[in-house]
XYZ file of C-alpha atoms in Angstrom:
380
model
C -19.069 -218.653 -169.235
C -21.436 -215.619 -167.814
C -25.446 -214.685 -169.262
C -24.912 -212.110 -172.407
C -27.072 -210.263 -170.953
C -27.520 -210.080 -166.439
C -30.066 -209.316 -165.125
C -30.416 -204.956 -164.558
C -31.275 -203.851 -161.052
C -34.302 -202.024 -161.079
C -34.027 -197.854 -161.266
C -37.263 -196.376 -161.920
C -36.028 -192.688 -162.874
C -36.704 -189.159 -160.280
C -39.876 -186.807 -160.866
C -39.247 -183.823 -159.882
C -39.760 -183.517 -156.215
C -42.716 -181.040 -157.073
C -44.453 -183.909 -159.572
C -44.730 -186.046 -156.918
C -46.940 -184.311 -154.863
C -49.344 -183.129 -157.693
C -52.617 -184.473 -157.241
C -53.831 -185.949 -161.045
C -55.309 -183.855 -162.001
C -57.420 -182.510 -165.671
C -59.129 -179.246 -165.838
C -61.791 -180.223 -167.334
C -63.325 -183.963 -168.261
C -63.758 -183.433 -172.552
C -66.916 -185.368 -173.768
C -64.968 -187.600 -175.854
C -64.129 -189.811 -172.000
C -68.234 -189.673 -170.825
C -69.466 -190.710 -173.873
C -66.963 -194.026 -173.341
C -67.859 -194.019 -169.996
C -71.590 -194.217 -171.196
C -70.710 -196.754 -174.068
C -69.730 -195.095 -176.354
C -73.599 -193.095 -176.323
C -72.847 -190.655 -178.586
C -74.290 -187.238 -177.466
C -76.730 -186.583 -179.188
C -76.293 -181.809 -178.204
C -72.783 -180.857 -177.617
C -73.158 -177.980 -175.843
C -70.726 -178.259 -172.859
C -66.611 -176.845 -173.629
C -67.399 -173.539 -174.833
C -66.996 -174.287 -178.513
C -68.626 -172.349 -181.630
C -70.707 -174.490 -183.248
C -71.694 -172.089 -185.501
C -68.326 -173.636 -187.095
C -65.003 -171.042 -188.088
C -65.469 -168.828 -191.429
C -65.472 -170.372 -195.106
C -62.388 -169.081 -195.733
C -60.998 -170.871 -193.005
C -62.785 -173.595 -193.979
C -61.286 -173.465 -197.598
C -57.696 -172.233 -195.562
C -57.316 -175.753 -194.233
C -58.515 -177.968 -197.189
C -55.593 -175.634 -199.455
C -53.036 -176.958 -196.729
C -53.657 -180.257 -195.914
C -51.688 -181.643 -198.934
C -49.286 -179.634 -196.677
C -49.261 -181.627 -193.433
C -46.697 -182.729 -194.311
C -44.386 -179.338 -193.753
C -43.470 -178.104 -190.220
C -45.731 -174.527 -188.862
C -42.997 -171.474 -190.503
C -41.780 -171.694 -187.041
C -41.716 -167.828 -186.687
C -45.334 -167.293 -187.744
C -44.498 -164.722 -189.248
C -47.215 -164.280 -192.343
C -49.977 -164.645 -189.013
C -47.705 -162.615 -186.402
C -48.379 -159.321 -189.619
C -52.166 -160.413 -189.516
C -52.985 -159.893 -185.973
C -50.375 -157.089 -184.801
C -52.971 -154.891 -188.281
C -55.206 -155.712 -186.500
C -55.022 -155.493 -183.038
C -53.010 -151.900 -183.994
C -49.636 -152.682 -183.166
C -46.862 -154.027 -183.647
C -46.061 -157.434 -184.662
C -43.325 -157.191 -182.188
C -46.639 -156.876 -179.420
C -47.401 -160.272 -180.762
C -46.627 -163.722 -179.810
C -48.387 -166.569 -180.972
C -49.082 -169.416 -178.945
C -50.661 -173.636 -179.177
C -54.192 -171.505 -177.755
C -54.475 -169.356 -174.403
C -53.681 -172.151 -172.222
C -50.386 -172.900 -173.778
C -49.683 -169.389 -173.054
C -50.600 -169.163 -169.557
C -48.436 -172.043 -169.008
C -45.192 -170.424 -170.713
C -46.424 -167.250 -168.832
C -46.054 -168.682 -165.364
C -43.122 -170.609 -166.466
C -41.838 -166.928 -167.035
C -43.110 -165.691 -164.125
C -43.209 -168.510 -161.443
C -40.487 -170.153 -159.347
C -41.455 -172.083 -156.577
C -43.476 -170.085 -153.808
C -43.808 -167.660 -156.438
C -47.463 -166.164 -154.853
C -50.043 -165.997 -157.683
C -53.208 -164.298 -157.103
C -56.430 -165.703 -159.110
C -60.614 -165.346 -158.330
C -62.094 -169.097 -156.555
C -63.802 -171.071 -158.889
C -62.318 -168.669 -162.332
C -60.516 -170.662 -165.100
C -59.137 -174.267 -163.450
C -56.595 -174.545 -166.202
C -54.647 -171.677 -165.372
C -54.688 -173.142 -161.660
C -53.147 -176.227 -163.440
C -50.098 -174.306 -164.651
C -49.546 -172.262 -161.357
C -49.476 -175.967 -159.488
C -47.639 -177.335 -161.677
C -44.703 -174.376 -160.898
C -44.599 -174.538 -157.270
C -46.624 -171.516 -156.754
C -48.489 -170.716 -154.239
C -52.373 -169.631 -155.089
C -53.895 -167.483 -153.427
C -58.116 -167.248 -154.668
C -60.139 -164.107 -154.165
C -64.206 -165.568 -153.705
C -66.419 -164.070 -156.354
C -68.516 -161.087 -155.559
C -72.207 -161.003 -157.180
C -71.063 -163.335 -159.419
C -68.503 -161.412 -160.820
C -64.498 -161.727 -160.027
C -63.100 -159.482 -157.404
C -61.435 -156.275 -158.972
C -60.334 -154.718 -155.576
C -60.043 -157.706 -153.772
C -57.246 -159.069 -156.074
C -55.366 -155.869 -157.124
C -55.176 -155.571 -152.393
C -54.394 -159.216 -152.608
C -51.400 -158.945 -155.129
C -50.158 -155.941 -153.040
C -50.375 -157.408 -149.476
C -48.404 -160.463 -150.719
C -45.858 -158.752 -153.561
C -47.863 -161.533 -155.775
C -46.157 -162.111 -159.931
C -48.995 -162.421 -161.348
C -52.935 -162.036 -160.862
C -55.408 -163.559 -163.221
C -58.660 -161.673 -164.864
C -60.591 -162.847 -167.171
C -62.777 -160.646 -169.142
C -65.657 -161.777 -170.093
C -65.594 -164.311 -167.605
C -65.814 -168.316 -167.720
C -67.255 -169.563 -166.263
C -70.043 -167.403 -165.069
C -69.703 -164.859 -168.204
C -69.738 -162.107 -166.044
C -67.557 -158.727 -167.287
C -66.827 -155.987 -165.767
C -67.119 -152.423 -167.902
C -64.282 -150.398 -170.190
C -63.765 -148.356 -167.677
C -63.544 -150.415 -164.723
C -60.827 -153.038 -166.825
C -58.672 -149.509 -167.798
C -58.523 -148.511 -164.573
C -57.929 -151.601 -163.140
C -54.664 -152.077 -165.462
C -53.157 -148.114 -164.096
C -53.080 -149.530 -160.820
C -51.071 -152.829 -160.821
C -48.719 -153.178 -157.873
C -45.380 -152.886 -158.292
C -43.847 -155.974 -159.624
C -47.174 -157.270 -160.440
C -48.139 -158.536 -164.264
C -51.641 -158.855 -164.506
C -52.657 -161.567 -166.752
C -55.773 -160.023 -168.874
C -57.746 -163.628 -169.864
C -59.926 -161.839 -173.368
C -60.987 -165.502 -174.893
C -64.470 -164.037 -175.406
C -63.731 -160.498 -176.629
C -65.623 -161.233 -179.748
C -68.869 -161.401 -177.975
C -68.203 -159.122 -175.814
C -70.210 -154.670 -177.096
C -67.220 -153.016 -178.837
C -68.498 -150.377 -175.933
C -67.310 -152.060 -172.942
C -63.857 -152.800 -174.783
C -60.698 -151.369 -172.520
C -58.523 -149.970 -174.592
C -54.548 -150.817 -172.826
C -50.727 -148.739 -174.589
C -49.672 -152.316 -175.202
C -46.169 -150.707 -174.455
C -47.225 -151.222 -170.926
C -45.318 -153.732 -169.119
C -46.910 -155.025 -166.050
C -50.211 -156.018 -168.639
C -50.163 -159.118 -171.061
C -53.359 -160.148 -172.996
C -54.797 -163.397 -174.095
C -57.030 -163.338 -177.078
C -58.081 -166.626 -178.961
C -59.255 -167.925 -182.888
C -61.265 -171.307 -179.668
C -63.899 -168.496 -179.400
C -66.045 -166.628 -181.981
C -63.541 -167.781 -184.919
C -64.997 -171.439 -184.718
C -61.355 -172.702 -185.328
C -60.959 -174.933 -181.246
C -59.620 -177.566 -182.631
C -57.024 -175.492 -184.264
C -54.851 -174.866 -180.717
C -53.809 -170.507 -181.669
C -54.120 -168.347 -179.310
C -52.043 -164.650 -179.189
C -50.959 -162.442 -176.846
C -50.323 -159.538 -177.208
C -47.627 -158.014 -174.363
C -44.905 -155.258 -174.642
C -41.467 -155.822 -177.102
C -39.824 -156.997 -173.814
C -41.816 -159.197 -172.680
C -43.265 -160.975 -175.864
C -39.364 -161.406 -177.202
C -38.696 -163.679 -173.496
C -41.589 -165.775 -175.418
C -39.348 -166.261 -177.320
C -37.103 -168.656 -174.540
C -39.681 -170.853 -174.156
C -41.707 -170.983 -176.310
C -42.273 -173.965 -178.627
C -41.774 -172.574 -181.614
C -42.232 -175.703 -183.826
C -45.654 -175.625 -181.550
C -48.159 -174.448 -184.417
C -49.559 -176.840 -186.369
C -49.139 -175.616 -189.913
C -53.137 -175.888 -190.504
C -54.285 -174.691 -187.977
C -52.458 -171.561 -188.730
C -53.212 -171.463 -192.183
C -56.471 -171.252 -190.810
C -56.175 -168.699 -188.537
C -54.718 -165.990 -190.935
C -57.520 -166.248 -193.294
C -60.057 -166.387 -190.184
C -58.900 -162.868 -188.961
C -58.890 -161.660 -192.069
C -62.849 -162.697 -192.206
C -63.789 -160.491 -190.077
C -67.371 -159.831 -192.180
C -68.051 -163.265 -191.020
C -66.926 -162.859 -187.769
C -69.690 -160.159 -187.452
C -72.424 -162.492 -188.909
C -71.477 -165.246 -186.416
C -71.469 -162.701 -183.471
C -74.811 -161.858 -184.106
C -75.662 -165.476 -184.005
C -74.141 -166.488 -180.670
C -76.103 -164.256 -179.039
C -78.928 -165.190 -180.718
C -78.665 -168.872 -179.095
C -77.907 -166.934 -175.504
C -81.298 -165.274 -175.842
C -83.356 -168.589 -177.282
C -80.775 -170.931 -173.955
C -82.295 -167.812 -171.317
C -86.098 -168.231 -172.622
C -85.678 -172.165 -172.479
C -83.820 -171.673 -169.112
C -87.085 -169.403 -168.170
C -89.920 -172.202 -169.449
C -87.780 -174.651 -167.551
C -88.115 -172.201 -164.421
C -84.054 -171.333 -163.838
C -82.947 -168.172 -164.270
C -80.213 -167.012 -167.100
C -77.933 -165.011 -166.267
C -76.166 -162.006 -168.118
C -73.399 -163.067 -170.266
C -70.980 -161.158 -172.847
C -69.226 -164.670 -173.488
C -70.024 -167.634 -175.585
C -72.707 -169.230 -172.956
C -75.259 -168.082 -170.754
C -74.850 -169.451 -167.329
C -78.609 -170.743 -165.275
C -79.021 -170.046 -162.347
C -80.424 -172.832 -160.624
C -81.985 -171.966 -157.897
C -80.686 -174.190 -154.733
C -77.226 -175.646 -154.060
C -74.656 -177.041 -155.681
C -75.895 -180.428 -154.907
C -79.319 -178.965 -156.834
C -77.502 -178.037 -159.824
C -75.554 -181.237 -159.964
C -78.738 -182.857 -160.514
C -80.328 -181.201 -163.158
C -76.522 -181.358 -164.861
C -76.478 -185.345 -165.216
C -80.028 -185.145 -166.138
C -78.929 -183.637 -169.400
C -76.262 -185.671 -170.038
C -79.053 -188.776 -169.348
C -80.643 -187.022 -172.140
C -77.984 -186.932 -174.317
C -76.667 -182.714 -173.885
C -73.357 -182.870 -172.968
C -73.055 -179.749 -170.451
C -71.012 -178.524 -167.494
C -70.661 -175.971 -164.445
C -68.793 -174.825 -162.083
C -67.401 -176.776 -159.078
C -67.067 -173.333 -156.344
C -69.886 -172.079 -154.506
C -71.398 -170.075 -155.024
C -70.884 -170.179 -158.638
C -71.616 -174.149 -158.410
C -75.272 -173.392 -158.488
C -75.186 -172.889 -161.670
C -74.997 -174.745 -164.941
C -73.490 -173.694 -168.466
C -74.788 -173.796 -171.526
C -72.656 -173.107 -175.257
C -74.780 -171.363 -177.739
C -75.085 -173.161 -180.147
C -76.874 -173.625 -183.647
C -80.432 -173.904 -183.607
C -81.818 -177.672 -183.985
C -79.226 -179.159 -180.724
C -81.207 -176.205 -178.323
C -83.807 -177.885 -179.750
C -82.898 -181.216 -177.707
C -81.453 -179.078 -175.066
C -85.825 -177.310 -175.230
C -86.539 -180.699 -175.154
C -84.405 -182.446 -172.088
C -84.159 -179.526 -169.742
C -87.349 -179.842 -168.064
C -87.229 -183.042 -167.767
C -84.110 -182.350 -166.262
C -85.682 -179.884 -163.763
C -88.736 -182.413 -163.041
C -86.001 -185.330 -161.904
C -83.939 -182.787 -160.066
C -87.520 -181.313 -158.116
C -88.431 -185.168 -157.475
C -84.816 -186.193 -155.976
C -84.659 -183.065 -153.867
Protein backbone atom coordinates (compact mmCIF):
# COMPACT_ATOMS: atom_id res chain seq x y z
CA UNK A 1 0.00 0.00 0.00
CA UNK A 2 1.55 3.38 -0.99
CA UNK A 3 2.32 5.84 1.83
CA UNK A 4 -0.40 8.37 2.59
CA UNK A 5 2.12 11.19 2.39
CA UNK A 6 4.78 10.47 -0.23
CA UNK A 7 8.03 12.40 0.19
CA UNK A 8 8.03 15.80 -1.48
CA UNK A 9 10.72 17.05 -3.78
CA UNK A 10 12.31 20.14 -2.26
CA UNK A 11 11.10 23.25 -4.05
CA UNK A 12 12.54 26.69 -3.34
CA UNK A 13 10.26 29.55 -4.44
CA UNK A 14 11.96 31.99 -6.80
CA UNK A 15 12.42 35.52 -5.56
CA UNK A 16 12.51 38.40 -8.00
CA UNK A 17 15.91 38.51 -9.67
CA UNK A 18 16.72 41.90 -8.18
CA UNK A 19 16.18 40.60 -4.62
CA UNK A 20 18.95 38.03 -4.88
CA UNK A 21 21.38 40.81 -5.73
CA UNK A 22 20.44 43.08 -2.85
CA UNK A 23 22.55 43.22 0.31
CA UNK A 24 20.85 42.62 3.64
CA UNK A 25 20.49 46.27 4.59
CA UNK A 26 19.00 48.00 7.61
CA UNK A 27 19.16 51.78 7.04
CA UNK A 28 19.27 52.47 10.79
CA UNK A 29 20.15 50.10 13.63
CA UNK A 30 17.59 50.76 16.35
CA UNK A 31 18.50 51.39 19.97
CA UNK A 32 16.60 48.26 20.94
CA UNK A 33 19.00 46.16 18.83
CA UNK A 34 21.97 47.88 20.47
CA UNK A 35 20.49 47.25 23.90
CA UNK A 36 20.17 43.53 23.19
CA UNK A 37 23.80 43.49 22.08
CA UNK A 38 24.66 45.11 25.42
CA UNK A 39 22.99 42.28 27.31
CA UNK A 40 19.73 44.16 27.68
CA UNK A 41 21.18 47.15 29.50
CA UNK A 42 18.99 50.17 28.64
CA UNK A 43 20.31 53.53 27.56
CA UNK A 44 20.01 56.29 30.10
CA UNK A 45 19.66 58.96 27.40
CA UNK A 46 17.99 58.28 24.05
CA UNK A 47 19.40 60.99 21.80
CA UNK A 48 20.12 59.18 18.56
CA UNK A 49 16.94 58.63 16.53
CA UNK A 50 15.80 62.24 16.05
CA UNK A 51 12.71 61.58 18.09
CA UNK A 52 11.01 64.40 19.95
CA UNK A 53 11.63 63.47 23.57
CA UNK A 54 9.31 66.24 24.71
CA UNK A 55 6.37 64.17 23.50
CA UNK A 56 3.16 64.99 21.67
CA UNK A 57 0.44 67.50 22.42
CA UNK A 58 -1.72 66.64 25.43
CA UNK A 59 -4.63 66.67 22.99
CA UNK A 60 -2.92 64.03 20.91
CA UNK A 61 -2.25 61.94 24.00
CA UNK A 62 -5.89 62.27 25.03
CA UNK A 63 -6.91 61.18 21.54
CA UNK A 64 -4.69 58.10 21.86
CA UNK A 65 -6.33 57.18 25.17
CA UNK A 66 -9.80 57.77 23.74
CA UNK A 67 -9.06 55.70 20.64
CA UNK A 68 -7.49 52.77 22.50
CA UNK A 69 -10.80 50.99 23.32
CA UNK A 70 -11.59 51.07 19.59
CA UNK A 71 -8.35 49.47 18.48
CA UNK A 72 -10.44 46.58 17.16
CA UNK A 73 -11.54 48.92 14.35
CA UNK A 74 -9.66 49.52 11.13
CA UNK A 75 -8.78 53.13 10.47
CA UNK A 76 -10.78 54.98 7.85
CA UNK A 77 -8.94 53.84 4.69
CA UNK A 78 -9.60 57.19 3.00
CA UNK A 79 -8.09 59.21 5.89
CA UNK A 80 -10.92 61.65 5.19
CA UNK A 81 -10.91 63.67 8.42
CA UNK A 82 -7.12 63.75 8.69
CA UNK A 83 -6.68 64.82 5.07
CA UNK A 84 -9.25 67.57 5.53
CA UNK A 85 -7.40 68.87 8.60
CA UNK A 86 -3.99 68.70 6.88
CA UNK A 87 -5.34 70.45 3.78
CA UNK A 88 -6.81 73.26 5.91
CA UNK A 89 -3.50 73.63 7.77
CA UNK A 90 -1.45 73.68 4.57
CA UNK A 91 -3.99 75.90 2.77
CA UNK A 92 -4.42 73.48 -0.10
CA UNK A 93 -7.28 71.30 -1.32
CA UNK A 94 -7.77 67.77 0.01
CA UNK A 95 -6.92 66.49 -3.48
CA UNK A 96 -3.37 67.76 -2.91
CA UNK A 97 -2.80 65.45 0.10
CA UNK A 98 -1.95 61.77 0.45
CA UNK A 99 -1.36 60.19 3.87
CA UNK A 100 0.99 57.26 4.40
CA UNK A 101 3.04 55.28 6.89
CA UNK A 102 5.50 58.05 7.68
CA UNK A 103 7.76 59.70 5.13
CA UNK A 104 9.63 56.40 4.77
CA UNK A 105 6.53 54.64 3.45
CA UNK A 106 5.64 57.52 1.16
CA UNK A 107 9.16 57.66 -0.28
CA UNK A 108 8.87 53.97 -1.08
CA UNK A 109 5.56 54.53 -2.87
CA UNK A 110 7.01 57.45 -4.82
CA UNK A 111 9.92 55.36 -6.07
CA UNK A 112 7.43 52.60 -6.90
CA UNK A 113 5.46 55.06 -9.02
CA UNK A 114 8.48 56.54 -10.79
CA UNK A 115 11.19 53.90 -11.13
CA UNK A 116 11.60 50.87 -13.37
CA UNK A 117 14.80 48.82 -13.16
CA UNK A 118 17.61 51.02 -14.45
CA UNK A 119 15.74 54.29 -13.91
CA UNK A 120 18.13 57.02 -12.77
CA UNK A 121 17.54 58.62 -9.38
CA UNK A 122 19.79 61.40 -8.06
CA UNK A 123 20.49 62.07 -4.40
CA UNK A 124 23.32 63.32 -2.19
CA UNK A 125 26.09 61.04 -0.97
CA UNK A 126 25.43 60.62 2.73
CA UNK A 127 21.82 61.82 2.67
CA UNK A 128 18.86 59.94 4.14
CA UNK A 129 19.68 56.24 3.61
CA UNK A 130 16.10 54.95 3.65
CA UNK A 131 15.50 56.71 0.33
CA UNK A 132 18.49 54.86 -1.13
CA UNK A 133 17.06 51.62 0.28
CA UNK A 134 13.84 52.11 -1.69
CA UNK A 135 15.73 53.01 -4.87
CA UNK A 136 17.80 49.84 -4.61
CA UNK A 137 14.71 47.71 -3.99
CA UNK A 138 13.26 48.86 -7.30
CA UNK A 139 16.44 48.33 -9.27
CA UNK A 140 16.98 52.02 -9.91
CA UNK A 141 20.40 53.38 -10.81
CA UNK A 142 21.22 55.66 -7.89
CA UNK A 143 23.65 58.49 -8.58
CA UNK A 144 25.04 60.24 -5.49
CA UNK A 145 26.30 63.82 -5.61
CA UNK A 146 28.79 64.93 -2.91
CA UNK A 147 27.79 67.51 -0.33
CA UNK A 148 29.36 70.94 -0.63
CA UNK A 149 30.18 72.83 2.59
CA UNK A 150 28.02 70.40 4.59
CA UNK A 151 24.94 71.14 2.48
CA UNK A 152 23.32 69.29 -0.38
CA UNK A 153 24.71 70.76 -3.59
CA UNK A 154 21.60 71.98 -5.40
CA UNK A 155 23.42 73.01 -8.57
CA UNK A 156 25.17 69.66 -8.87
CA UNK A 157 21.96 67.76 -8.17
CA UNK A 158 20.06 69.59 -10.90
CA UNK A 159 22.95 69.36 -13.35
CA UNK A 160 23.36 65.64 -12.77
CA UNK A 161 19.63 65.02 -13.09
CA UNK A 162 19.54 66.90 -16.38
CA UNK A 163 22.61 65.13 -17.78
CA UNK A 164 21.33 61.68 -16.74
CA UNK A 165 17.62 62.23 -17.56
CA UNK A 166 16.80 61.30 -13.99
CA UNK A 167 13.28 60.41 -12.89
CA UNK A 168 13.77 61.76 -9.36
CA UNK A 169 15.92 64.29 -7.50
CA UNK A 170 15.83 63.81 -3.73
CA UNK A 171 16.52 66.87 -1.57
CA UNK A 172 15.93 67.28 2.17
CA UNK A 173 15.52 70.77 3.58
CA UNK A 174 16.44 70.99 6.45
CA UNK A 175 18.88 68.21 5.81
CA UNK A 176 19.47 64.97 7.68
CA UNK A 177 22.16 64.12 8.86
CA UNK A 178 23.80 67.57 9.01
CA UNK A 179 20.90 69.83 10.02
CA UNK A 180 21.90 72.25 7.26
CA UNK A 181 19.37 74.09 5.14
CA UNK A 182 18.94 76.28 2.11
CA UNK A 183 17.11 79.62 2.33
CA UNK A 184 13.60 80.00 0.99
CA UNK A 185 14.78 81.72 -2.20
CA UNK A 186 17.15 78.88 -3.09
CA UNK A 187 14.51 76.17 -2.64
CA UNK A 188 12.02 78.16 -4.69
CA UNK A 189 14.65 78.60 -7.39
CA UNK A 190 15.35 74.85 -7.25
CA UNK A 191 11.66 74.11 -7.80
CA UNK A 192 11.66 76.44 -10.81
CA UNK A 193 14.49 74.59 -12.58
CA UNK A 194 13.56 70.93 -12.22
CA UNK A 195 14.63 69.27 -15.48
CA UNK A 196 11.93 68.04 -17.87
CA UNK A 197 10.67 64.59 -16.94
CA UNK A 198 12.11 64.75 -13.43
CA UNK A 199 10.23 64.81 -10.13
CA UNK A 200 11.70 66.80 -7.24
CA UNK A 201 11.12 64.92 -4.00
CA UNK A 202 11.45 67.60 -1.34
CA UNK A 203 11.72 65.97 2.08
CA UNK A 204 10.56 68.50 4.68
CA UNK A 205 10.50 66.25 7.74
CA UNK A 206 11.99 69.13 9.76
CA UNK A 207 9.91 71.93 8.25
CA UNK A 208 8.43 72.76 11.66
CA UNK A 209 11.86 73.63 13.10
CA UNK A 210 12.82 75.71 10.08
CA UNK A 211 12.15 79.44 10.71
CA UNK A 212 8.89 80.51 9.11
CA UNK A 213 10.62 83.13 6.97
CA UNK A 214 12.79 80.40 5.39
CA UNK A 215 9.95 78.08 4.36
CA UNK A 216 9.63 77.92 0.60
CA UNK A 217 6.34 78.72 -1.10
CA UNK A 218 5.70 76.29 -3.94
CA UNK A 219 2.50 76.03 -5.96
CA UNK A 220 0.83 72.75 -4.92
CA UNK A 221 -0.30 72.34 -8.53
CA UNK A 222 3.27 72.33 -9.83
CA UNK A 223 3.41 68.86 -11.37
CA UNK A 224 7.14 68.17 -10.97
CA UNK A 225 7.43 68.76 -7.20
CA UNK A 226 6.16 66.62 -4.33
CA UNK A 227 6.74 67.60 -0.71
CA UNK A 228 6.97 65.18 2.23
CA UNK A 229 5.98 66.04 5.78
CA UNK A 230 5.52 64.06 8.96
CA UNK A 231 4.04 63.86 12.44
CA UNK A 232 7.15 62.00 13.64
CA UNK A 233 9.39 64.96 14.45
CA UNK A 234 8.13 68.20 16.01
CA UNK A 235 4.67 66.72 16.56
CA UNK A 236 6.22 63.97 18.70
CA UNK A 237 4.39 61.01 17.15
CA UNK A 238 7.25 58.96 15.69
CA UNK A 239 5.74 55.72 16.97
CA UNK A 240 2.45 56.42 15.21
CA UNK A 241 4.03 56.39 11.71
CA UNK A 242 1.91 59.06 10.04
CA UNK A 243 3.26 61.21 7.23
CA UNK A 244 1.81 63.01 4.24
CA UNK A 245 2.68 64.39 0.83
CA UNK A 246 1.63 67.63 -0.83
CA UNK A 247 1.47 67.26 -4.58
CA UNK A 248 -0.56 67.95 -7.66
CA UNK A 249 -3.93 66.11 -7.67
CA UNK A 250 -2.97 63.92 -10.63
CA UNK A 251 0.15 62.65 -8.82
CA UNK A 252 -1.72 62.22 -5.53
CA UNK A 253 -4.36 60.21 -7.40
CA UNK A 254 -1.63 57.87 -8.64
CA UNK A 255 -0.80 57.01 -5.01
CA UNK A 256 -4.33 55.65 -4.68
CA UNK A 257 -3.38 52.93 -7.17
CA UNK A 258 -0.45 51.62 -5.14
CA UNK A 259 -0.77 52.64 -1.50
CA UNK A 260 -1.70 50.26 1.31
CA UNK A 261 -5.20 51.54 2.03
CA UNK A 262 -5.31 49.90 5.45
CA UNK A 263 -1.71 50.71 6.34
CA UNK A 264 -2.59 53.57 8.69
CA UNK A 265 -3.47 52.53 12.21
CA UNK A 266 -6.59 53.84 13.95
CA UNK A 267 -4.81 55.25 17.00
CA UNK A 268 -2.15 57.04 14.97
CA UNK A 269 -4.75 58.52 12.68
CA UNK A 270 -6.70 60.00 15.60
CA UNK A 271 -3.53 61.21 17.34
CA UNK A 272 -2.34 63.03 14.21
CA UNK A 273 -5.74 64.66 13.78
CA UNK A 274 -5.58 65.99 17.34
CA UNK A 275 -1.93 67.05 17.01
CA UNK A 276 -2.43 69.16 13.91
CA UNK A 277 -5.30 70.89 15.69
CA UNK A 278 -3.02 72.03 18.52
CA UNK A 279 -0.67 74.51 16.88
CA UNK A 280 -0.13 76.33 20.17
CA UNK A 281 1.54 73.23 21.56
CA UNK A 282 3.62 72.86 18.40
CA UNK A 283 4.90 76.41 18.86
CA UNK A 284 5.78 75.65 22.46
CA UNK A 285 7.60 72.41 21.70
CA UNK A 286 9.58 73.94 18.82
CA UNK A 287 10.83 76.57 21.28
CA UNK A 288 11.87 73.76 23.65
CA UNK A 289 13.70 72.02 20.81
CA UNK A 290 15.57 75.25 20.02
CA UNK A 291 16.61 75.65 23.65
CA UNK A 292 17.77 72.02 23.73
CA UNK A 293 19.86 72.55 20.59
CA UNK A 294 21.50 75.58 22.20
CA UNK A 295 22.36 73.48 25.23
CA UNK A 296 23.75 70.66 23.06
CA UNK A 297 25.94 73.23 21.32
CA UNK A 298 27.21 74.47 24.68
CA UNK A 299 27.93 70.89 25.82
CA UNK A 300 29.84 70.23 22.60
CA UNK A 301 31.97 73.37 22.95
CA UNK A 302 32.75 72.54 26.57
CA UNK A 303 34.09 69.18 25.37
CA UNK A 304 36.30 70.85 22.75
CA UNK A 305 34.06 70.05 19.77
CA UNK A 306 32.30 72.29 17.25
CA UNK A 307 28.50 72.28 16.89
CA UNK A 308 27.21 73.02 13.41
CA UNK A 309 24.24 75.34 12.78
CA UNK A 310 21.03 73.33 12.61
CA UNK A 311 17.46 74.01 11.52
CA UNK A 312 16.45 70.41 12.27
CA UNK A 313 15.58 68.63 15.53
CA UNK A 314 19.17 67.68 16.25
CA UNK A 315 22.71 69.06 16.22
CA UNK A 316 25.58 67.67 14.16
CA UNK A 317 28.83 68.06 16.10
CA UNK A 318 32.12 68.31 14.22
CA UNK A 319 34.66 66.20 16.08
CA UNK A 320 37.52 67.92 14.29
CA UNK A 321 39.28 64.94 12.74
CA UNK A 322 38.17 61.97 10.63
CA UNK A 323 35.44 59.35 10.76
CA UNK A 324 37.47 56.98 12.91
CA UNK A 325 37.91 59.61 15.61
CA UNK A 326 34.20 60.49 15.54
CA UNK A 327 33.34 56.78 15.78
CA UNK A 328 35.55 56.49 18.85
CA UNK A 329 33.65 59.35 20.49
CA UNK A 330 30.35 57.76 19.54
CA UNK A 331 31.46 54.43 20.98
CA UNK A 332 32.43 56.25 24.16
CA UNK A 333 28.93 57.69 24.42
CA UNK A 334 27.30 54.32 23.79
CA UNK A 335 29.47 52.71 26.46
CA UNK A 336 28.27 55.40 28.86
CA UNK A 337 24.64 54.60 28.07
CA UNK A 338 24.00 57.54 25.74
CA UNK A 339 22.38 56.52 22.47
CA UNK A 340 23.57 58.74 19.62
CA UNK A 341 24.35 58.32 15.92
CA UNK A 342 26.72 59.65 13.28
CA UNK A 343 26.83 60.11 9.49
CA UNK A 344 28.50 57.28 7.61
CA UNK A 345 29.97 58.98 4.53
CA UNK A 346 33.12 61.13 4.47
CA UNK A 347 33.55 64.02 5.05
CA UNK A 348 30.25 64.08 6.96
CA UNK A 349 31.41 61.15 9.09
CA UNK A 350 33.74 63.44 11.05
CA UNK A 351 30.59 64.39 12.99
CA UNK A 352 28.31 62.82 15.54
CA UNK A 353 24.63 63.70 15.73
CA UNK A 354 22.69 64.44 18.91
CA UNK A 355 18.90 64.74 19.00
CA UNK A 356 17.26 67.52 20.97
CA UNK A 357 15.85 66.17 24.20
CA UNK A 358 14.75 67.03 27.72
CA UNK A 359 17.20 68.42 30.26
CA UNK A 360 17.62 65.15 32.24
CA UNK A 361 18.89 63.46 29.07
CA UNK A 362 21.16 66.40 28.27
CA UNK A 363 22.51 66.32 31.83
CA UNK A 364 23.65 62.75 31.13
CA UNK A 365 25.16 63.85 27.81
CA UNK A 366 27.02 66.69 29.55
CA UNK A 367 28.60 64.19 31.94
CA UNK A 368 29.42 61.58 29.30
CA UNK A 369 30.72 63.59 26.34
CA UNK A 370 33.94 65.01 27.89
CA UNK A 371 34.99 61.54 29.02
CA UNK A 372 34.14 60.04 25.62
CA UNK A 373 36.28 62.71 23.94
CA UNK A 374 39.13 62.12 26.40
CA UNK A 375 39.06 58.37 25.69
CA UNK A 376 39.04 58.99 21.93
CA UNK A 377 42.00 61.36 22.25
CA UNK A 378 43.88 58.74 24.24
CA UNK A 379 43.35 55.98 21.66
CA UNK A 380 43.70 58.17 18.55
